[in-house]
XYZ file of C-alpha atoms in Angstrom:
432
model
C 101.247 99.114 85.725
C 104.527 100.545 83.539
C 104.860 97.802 82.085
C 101.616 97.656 79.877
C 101.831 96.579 76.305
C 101.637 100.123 74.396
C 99.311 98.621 71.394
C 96.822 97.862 74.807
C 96.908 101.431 75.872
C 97.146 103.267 72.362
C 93.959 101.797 70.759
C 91.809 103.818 68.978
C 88.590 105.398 69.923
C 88.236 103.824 74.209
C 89.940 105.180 77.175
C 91.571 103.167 79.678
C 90.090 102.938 83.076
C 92.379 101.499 85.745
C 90.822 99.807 89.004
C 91.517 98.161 91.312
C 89.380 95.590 93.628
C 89.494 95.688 97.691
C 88.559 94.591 100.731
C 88.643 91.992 103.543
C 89.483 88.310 103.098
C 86.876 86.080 101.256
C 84.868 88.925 99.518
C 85.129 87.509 96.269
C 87.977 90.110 95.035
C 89.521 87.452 92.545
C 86.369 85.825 92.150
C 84.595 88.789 90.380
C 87.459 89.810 88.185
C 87.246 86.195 87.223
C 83.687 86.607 86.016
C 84.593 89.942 84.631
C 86.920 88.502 82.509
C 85.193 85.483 81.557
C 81.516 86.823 80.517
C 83.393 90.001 78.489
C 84.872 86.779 76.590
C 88.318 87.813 78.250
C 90.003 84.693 78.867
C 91.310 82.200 76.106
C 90.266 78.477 75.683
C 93.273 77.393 76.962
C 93.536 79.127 80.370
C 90.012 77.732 81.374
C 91.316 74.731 80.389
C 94.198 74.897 83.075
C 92.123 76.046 85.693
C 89.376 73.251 85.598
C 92.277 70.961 86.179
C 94.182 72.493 88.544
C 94.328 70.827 92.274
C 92.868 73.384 94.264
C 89.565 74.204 92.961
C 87.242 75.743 95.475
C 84.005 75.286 93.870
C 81.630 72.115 93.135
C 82.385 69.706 90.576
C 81.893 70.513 87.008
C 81.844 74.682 88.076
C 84.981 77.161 87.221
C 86.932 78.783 90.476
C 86.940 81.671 88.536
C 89.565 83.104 91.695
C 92.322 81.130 89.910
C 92.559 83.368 86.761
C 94.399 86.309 89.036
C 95.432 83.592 91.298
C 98.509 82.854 89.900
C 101.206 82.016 93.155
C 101.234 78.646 94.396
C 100.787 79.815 97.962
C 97.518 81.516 96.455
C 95.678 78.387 95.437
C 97.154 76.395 98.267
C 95.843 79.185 101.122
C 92.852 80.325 99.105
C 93.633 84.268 99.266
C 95.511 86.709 97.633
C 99.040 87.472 98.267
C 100.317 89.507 95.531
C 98.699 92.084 92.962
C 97.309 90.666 90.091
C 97.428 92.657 86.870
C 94.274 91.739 84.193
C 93.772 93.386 81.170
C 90.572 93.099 79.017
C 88.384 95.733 76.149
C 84.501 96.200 75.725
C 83.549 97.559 72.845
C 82.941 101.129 75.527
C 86.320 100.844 77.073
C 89.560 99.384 77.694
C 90.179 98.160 81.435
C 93.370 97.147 83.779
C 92.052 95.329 87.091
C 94.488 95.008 90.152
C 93.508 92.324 92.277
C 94.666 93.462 95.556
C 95.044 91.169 98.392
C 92.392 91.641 101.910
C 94.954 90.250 104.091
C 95.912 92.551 106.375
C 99.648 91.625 106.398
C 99.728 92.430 102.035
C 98.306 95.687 103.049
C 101.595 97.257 101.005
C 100.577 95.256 98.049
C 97.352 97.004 97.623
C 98.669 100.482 98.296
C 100.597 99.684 95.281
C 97.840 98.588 93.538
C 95.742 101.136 94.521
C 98.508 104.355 93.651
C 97.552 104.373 89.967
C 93.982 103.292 90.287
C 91.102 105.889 88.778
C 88.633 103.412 90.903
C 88.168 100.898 93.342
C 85.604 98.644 93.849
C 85.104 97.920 97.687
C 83.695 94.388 97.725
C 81.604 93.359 101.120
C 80.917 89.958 102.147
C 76.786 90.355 102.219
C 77.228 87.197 105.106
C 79.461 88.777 106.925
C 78.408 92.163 106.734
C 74.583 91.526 107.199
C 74.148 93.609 110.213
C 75.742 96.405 109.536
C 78.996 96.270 111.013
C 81.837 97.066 108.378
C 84.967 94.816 108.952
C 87.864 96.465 110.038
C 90.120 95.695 106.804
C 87.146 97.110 104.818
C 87.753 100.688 106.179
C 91.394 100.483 106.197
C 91.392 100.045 102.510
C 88.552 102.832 101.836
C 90.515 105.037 104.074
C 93.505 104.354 101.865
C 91.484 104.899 98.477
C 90.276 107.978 100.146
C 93.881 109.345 100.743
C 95.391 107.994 97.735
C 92.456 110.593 96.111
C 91.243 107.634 93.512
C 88.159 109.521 92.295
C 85.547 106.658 92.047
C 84.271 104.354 94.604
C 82.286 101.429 93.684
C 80.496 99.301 96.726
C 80.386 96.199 95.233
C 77.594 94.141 97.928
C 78.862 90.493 97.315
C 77.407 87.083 97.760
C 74.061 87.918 97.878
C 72.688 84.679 97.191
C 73.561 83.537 100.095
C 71.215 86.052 102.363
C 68.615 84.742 100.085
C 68.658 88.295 98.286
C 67.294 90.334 101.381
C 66.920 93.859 99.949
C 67.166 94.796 103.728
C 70.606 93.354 104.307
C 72.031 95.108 100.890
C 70.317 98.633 102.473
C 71.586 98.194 106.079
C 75.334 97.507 104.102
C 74.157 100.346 102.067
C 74.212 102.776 104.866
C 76.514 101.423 106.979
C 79.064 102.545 104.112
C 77.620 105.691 103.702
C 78.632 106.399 107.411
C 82.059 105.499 106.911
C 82.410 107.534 103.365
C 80.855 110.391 105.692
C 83.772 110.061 108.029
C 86.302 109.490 105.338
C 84.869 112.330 103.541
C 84.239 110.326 100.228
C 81.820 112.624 98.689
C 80.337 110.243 96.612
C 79.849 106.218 95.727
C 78.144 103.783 94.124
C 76.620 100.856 95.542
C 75.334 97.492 93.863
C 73.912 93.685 94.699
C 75.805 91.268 93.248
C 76.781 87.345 93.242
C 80.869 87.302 91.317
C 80.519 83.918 91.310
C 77.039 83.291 89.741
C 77.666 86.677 87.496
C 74.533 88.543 89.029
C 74.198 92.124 88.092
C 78.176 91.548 87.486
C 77.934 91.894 83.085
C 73.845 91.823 82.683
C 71.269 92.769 85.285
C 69.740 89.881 87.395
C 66.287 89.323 87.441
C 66.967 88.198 90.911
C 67.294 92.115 92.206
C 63.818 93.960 91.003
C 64.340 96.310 93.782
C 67.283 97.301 92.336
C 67.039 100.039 90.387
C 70.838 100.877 89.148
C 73.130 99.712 86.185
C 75.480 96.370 86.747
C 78.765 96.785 87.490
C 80.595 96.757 84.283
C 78.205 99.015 82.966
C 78.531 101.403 85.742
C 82.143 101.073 84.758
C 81.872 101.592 81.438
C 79.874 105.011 81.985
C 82.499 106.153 85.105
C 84.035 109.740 83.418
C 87.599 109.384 82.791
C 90.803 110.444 84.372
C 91.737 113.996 82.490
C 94.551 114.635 80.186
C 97.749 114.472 82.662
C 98.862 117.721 80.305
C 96.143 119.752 82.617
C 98.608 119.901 85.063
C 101.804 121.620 86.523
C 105.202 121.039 84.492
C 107.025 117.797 86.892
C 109.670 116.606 85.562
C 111.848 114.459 87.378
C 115.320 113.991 85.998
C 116.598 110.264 85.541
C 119.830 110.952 83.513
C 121.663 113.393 82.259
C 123.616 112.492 78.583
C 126.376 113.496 77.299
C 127.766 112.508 74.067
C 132.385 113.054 74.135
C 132.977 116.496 75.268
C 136.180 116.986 72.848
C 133.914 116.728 69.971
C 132.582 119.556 68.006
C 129.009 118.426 68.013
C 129.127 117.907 72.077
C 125.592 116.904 73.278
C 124.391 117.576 76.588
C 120.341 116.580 77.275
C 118.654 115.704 80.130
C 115.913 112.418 80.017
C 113.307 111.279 82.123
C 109.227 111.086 82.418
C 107.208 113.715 82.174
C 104.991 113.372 85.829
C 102.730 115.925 84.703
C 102.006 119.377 82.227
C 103.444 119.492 78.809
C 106.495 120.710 77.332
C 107.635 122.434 74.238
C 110.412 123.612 72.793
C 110.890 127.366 74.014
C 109.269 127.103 77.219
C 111.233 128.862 80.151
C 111.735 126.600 83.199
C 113.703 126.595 86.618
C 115.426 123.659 87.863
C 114.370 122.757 91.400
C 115.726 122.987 94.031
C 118.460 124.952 92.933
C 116.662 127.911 91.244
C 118.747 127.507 87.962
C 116.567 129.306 85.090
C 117.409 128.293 81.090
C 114.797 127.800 78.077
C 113.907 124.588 76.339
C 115.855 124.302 72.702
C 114.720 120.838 71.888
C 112.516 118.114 72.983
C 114.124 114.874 71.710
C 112.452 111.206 71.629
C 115.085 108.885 70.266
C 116.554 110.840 67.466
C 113.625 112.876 66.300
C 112.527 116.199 67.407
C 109.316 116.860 68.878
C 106.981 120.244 68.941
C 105.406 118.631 72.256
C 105.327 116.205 74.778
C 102.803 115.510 77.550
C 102.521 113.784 80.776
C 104.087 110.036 80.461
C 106.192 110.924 77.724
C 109.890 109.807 78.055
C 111.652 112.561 76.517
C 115.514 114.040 76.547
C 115.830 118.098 76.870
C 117.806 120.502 75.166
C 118.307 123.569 77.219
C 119.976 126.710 75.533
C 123.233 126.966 77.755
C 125.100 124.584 79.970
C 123.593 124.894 83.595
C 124.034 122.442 86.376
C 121.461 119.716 86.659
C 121.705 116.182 88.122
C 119.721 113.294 88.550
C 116.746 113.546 90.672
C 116.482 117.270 89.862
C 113.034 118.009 89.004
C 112.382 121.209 85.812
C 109.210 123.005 86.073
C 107.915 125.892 84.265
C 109.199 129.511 85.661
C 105.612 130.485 85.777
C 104.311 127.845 88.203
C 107.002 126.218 90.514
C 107.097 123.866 93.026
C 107.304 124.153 96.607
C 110.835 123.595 97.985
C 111.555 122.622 101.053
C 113.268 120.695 103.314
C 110.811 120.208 106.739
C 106.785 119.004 105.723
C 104.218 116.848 107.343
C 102.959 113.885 105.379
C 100.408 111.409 106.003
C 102.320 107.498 105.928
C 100.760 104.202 105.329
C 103.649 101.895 107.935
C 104.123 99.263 105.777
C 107.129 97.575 107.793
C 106.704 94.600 110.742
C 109.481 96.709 112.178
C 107.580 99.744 113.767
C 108.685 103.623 113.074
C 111.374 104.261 115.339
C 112.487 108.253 114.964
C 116.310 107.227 116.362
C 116.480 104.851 113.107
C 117.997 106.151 109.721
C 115.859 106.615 106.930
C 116.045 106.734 103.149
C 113.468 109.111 101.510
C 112.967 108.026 97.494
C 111.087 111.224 96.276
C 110.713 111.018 92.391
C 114.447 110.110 90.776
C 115.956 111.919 94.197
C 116.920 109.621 97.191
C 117.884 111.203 100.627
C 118.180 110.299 104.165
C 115.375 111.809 106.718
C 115.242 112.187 109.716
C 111.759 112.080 111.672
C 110.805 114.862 113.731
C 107.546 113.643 115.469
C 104.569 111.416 115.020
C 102.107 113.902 115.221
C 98.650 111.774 114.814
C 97.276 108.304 113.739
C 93.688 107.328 112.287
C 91.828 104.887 114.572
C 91.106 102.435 112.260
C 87.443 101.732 114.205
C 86.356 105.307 114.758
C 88.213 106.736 111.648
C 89.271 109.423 113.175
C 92.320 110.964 113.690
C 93.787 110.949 117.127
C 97.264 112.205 118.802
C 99.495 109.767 118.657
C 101.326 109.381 122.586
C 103.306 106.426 121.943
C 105.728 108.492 118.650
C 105.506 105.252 116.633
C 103.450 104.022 113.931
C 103.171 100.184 113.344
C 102.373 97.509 110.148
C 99.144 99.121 108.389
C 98.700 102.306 110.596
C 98.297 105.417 108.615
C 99.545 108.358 110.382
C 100.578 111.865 109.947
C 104.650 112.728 110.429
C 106.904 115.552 110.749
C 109.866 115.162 108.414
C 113.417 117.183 107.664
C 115.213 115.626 104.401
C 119.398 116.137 104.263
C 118.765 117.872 100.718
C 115.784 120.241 99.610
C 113.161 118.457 97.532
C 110.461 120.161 95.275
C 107.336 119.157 96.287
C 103.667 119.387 95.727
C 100.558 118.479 97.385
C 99.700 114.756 96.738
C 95.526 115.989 95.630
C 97.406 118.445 93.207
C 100.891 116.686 92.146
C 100.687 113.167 92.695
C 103.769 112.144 90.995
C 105.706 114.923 93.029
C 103.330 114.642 96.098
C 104.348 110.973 96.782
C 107.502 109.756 98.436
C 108.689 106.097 99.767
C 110.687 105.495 102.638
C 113.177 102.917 103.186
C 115.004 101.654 106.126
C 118.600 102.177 105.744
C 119.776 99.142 107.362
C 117.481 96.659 106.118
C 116.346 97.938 102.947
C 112.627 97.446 103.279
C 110.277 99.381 102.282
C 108.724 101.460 105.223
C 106.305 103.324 104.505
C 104.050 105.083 101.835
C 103.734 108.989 102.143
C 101.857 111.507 100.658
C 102.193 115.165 100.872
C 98.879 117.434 102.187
């Protein structure tokens, strides 16, 4: 997602909505950003070229497998699913988008928590075949529970391949409600639901005249009319130190500044702010990008400070306005999505990446785990936590960290862990 072309994001006149598409294996995921893509005239002459040629088309002869525009590994079109996340961009004259295809394996779980961590929606696609009775597959709720956690403000129900239940307005309603018991659980306070065929483009771009019963918009309408994420400048002053430079100390003109990414609030020169976690308190002279001075800079801005003395401050070091800290500490309870095929062992080291700080932790206790059936959140006797369980943890960091909750902070709410000896990724956590 950083690595978006800046002319994409900077246009004039439409926002940018970020989503990202979920669920279970074989719901069409890839399929219906395909169509998106192709009937918003999306993807170049060329590329459908390549993929009406290529060797492992799923779909009859003469049709386009629209799954291989995001499906772009080898393994992908060999297997059929997806195994990484898929970044699409695309514009409608309403709004700019960026898709994240996300895989429904559950072994890539990890890959769509990335996906998912800078999404403003997901779109839960269902199998209508496979989901005609009522009964939710399990991978389906995992990734709705993780949407839920990861606070991603819109959920779209996205009721797939309903040509082939003949386009039963019963099976869409039993779906329907059968979601709206799990977003009761969850405690999703809202969603929209549609009928839909990704691969014939039904009620995907223009509404189907195969659906009179339904009454609602199609889905990249709905998108299109979906209220934006606010102005990240709403928020508390976050920001995480990356590097502190420093120009040769025998000169006269000495420099001393302090870059990184604004994570949230704004920033202007004359602000006072504290340095966390060490208390330090100074005032902002300057607000440099490049060699230029600013009068303000606002959440994703990478700026360099200016304060007006010399005070310590290191990488990882996080500078927040004096008149709304936050929270340091050293012992918290987060809720972790175990990404690792090694389980959570509390007698192994581990690495905690929080922001531009990285130190080890040690975990205290497993407090609790979410049945992944009955969504709901029971003690946890064995003390571990295995691939895709979500849990909650007791942790104590070697060094203090300044941290918020993930629902108000997210960029300071939100932590990694990694196993010291192997390296991997273990887990995603998030502050409550």
């Amino acid at each position: 997602m950083n690595a978006v072309n800046d002319s994409f994001l900077s246009g004039a006149g439409t926002g940018v909505l970020r989503l990202i598409t979920a669920g279970s294996v074989d719901d069409g995921k890839s399929t219906l950003i395909g169509r998106l893509l192709y009937d918003s005239k999306g993807v170049f002459a060329d590329q459908l070229d390549a993929i009406s040629r290529a060797k492992y088309k799923r779909v009859a002869e003469g049709g386009i497998d629209f799954s291989l525009l995001t499906d772009g590994l080898e393994a992908e079109r060999e297997q059929g699913i997806t195994i990484d996340v898929a970044y699409r961009y695309f514009s409608t004259p309403a709004r700019k988008f960026i898709i994240a295809d996300a895989p429904g394996h559950e072994q890539y779980t990890r890959n769509m928590v990335t996906g998912a961590s800078t999404a403003d929606v997901a779109v839960i696609l269902i199998d209508a075949t496979r989901a005609a009775d009522g009964k939710l597959l399990p991978q389906t709720k995992r990734h709705s529970t993780i949407a839920r956690l990861l606070g991603i403000r819109h959920i779209v129900v996205a009721v797939n391949k309903m040509d082939l239940v003949d386009w039963d307005p019963a099976v869409f309603e039993r779906i329907r409600d059968a979601y709206a018991d799990l977003a009761d659980k969850l405690g999703i306070a809202h969603f929209d639901a549609l009928p839909l065929s990704a691969l014939n483009g039904d009620n995907v771009v223009t509404r189907s005249d195969k659906t009179p019963w339904y009454a609602g918009q199609p889905l990249l309408t709905l998108l299109e009319s979906l209220e934006l994420a606010g102005d990240g400048g709403a928020g508390p002053l976050r920001f995480p130190v990356q590097w502190v430079a420093r120009h040769d100390g025998s000169r006269k003109d000495d420099f001393r500044g302090y870059a990184g990414r604004i994570a949230s609030g704004v920033l202007r020169p004359g602000d006072e702010i504290v340095v966390q976690p060490s208390g330090v308190t100074a005032r902002v002279q300057e607000v440099r990008l490049f060699d230029r001075a600013l009068d303000e800079a606002v959440a994703g801005d990478s700026v360099t400070l200016v304060l007006d003395r010399d005070v310590d401050v290191s990488r990882g070091d996080v500078i927040v306005h004096a008149a709304a800290p936050a929270q340091v500490a050293r012992e918290f309870e987060a809720e972790l999505c175990w990404l690792d095929a090694q389980a959570l062992n509390p007698a192994r080291k581990y690495l905690l990446k929080h922001g531009t700080r990285l130190t080890s932790a040690k975990i205290r206790a497993v407090l609790s785990h979410r049945d992944i059936h009955e969504l709901q959140e029971v003690e946890n006797t064995e003390g571990t936590l295995r691939m895709n369980d979500i849990g909650r943890v007791a942790f104590t960091t070697r060094e203090s960290l300044a941290v918020d909750r993930y629902a108000d902070v997210p960029a300071t709410g939100a932590f990694i862990l990694i196993d010291e000896a192997t390296h991997q990724t273990a887990a995603a956590g998030m502050l409550r």
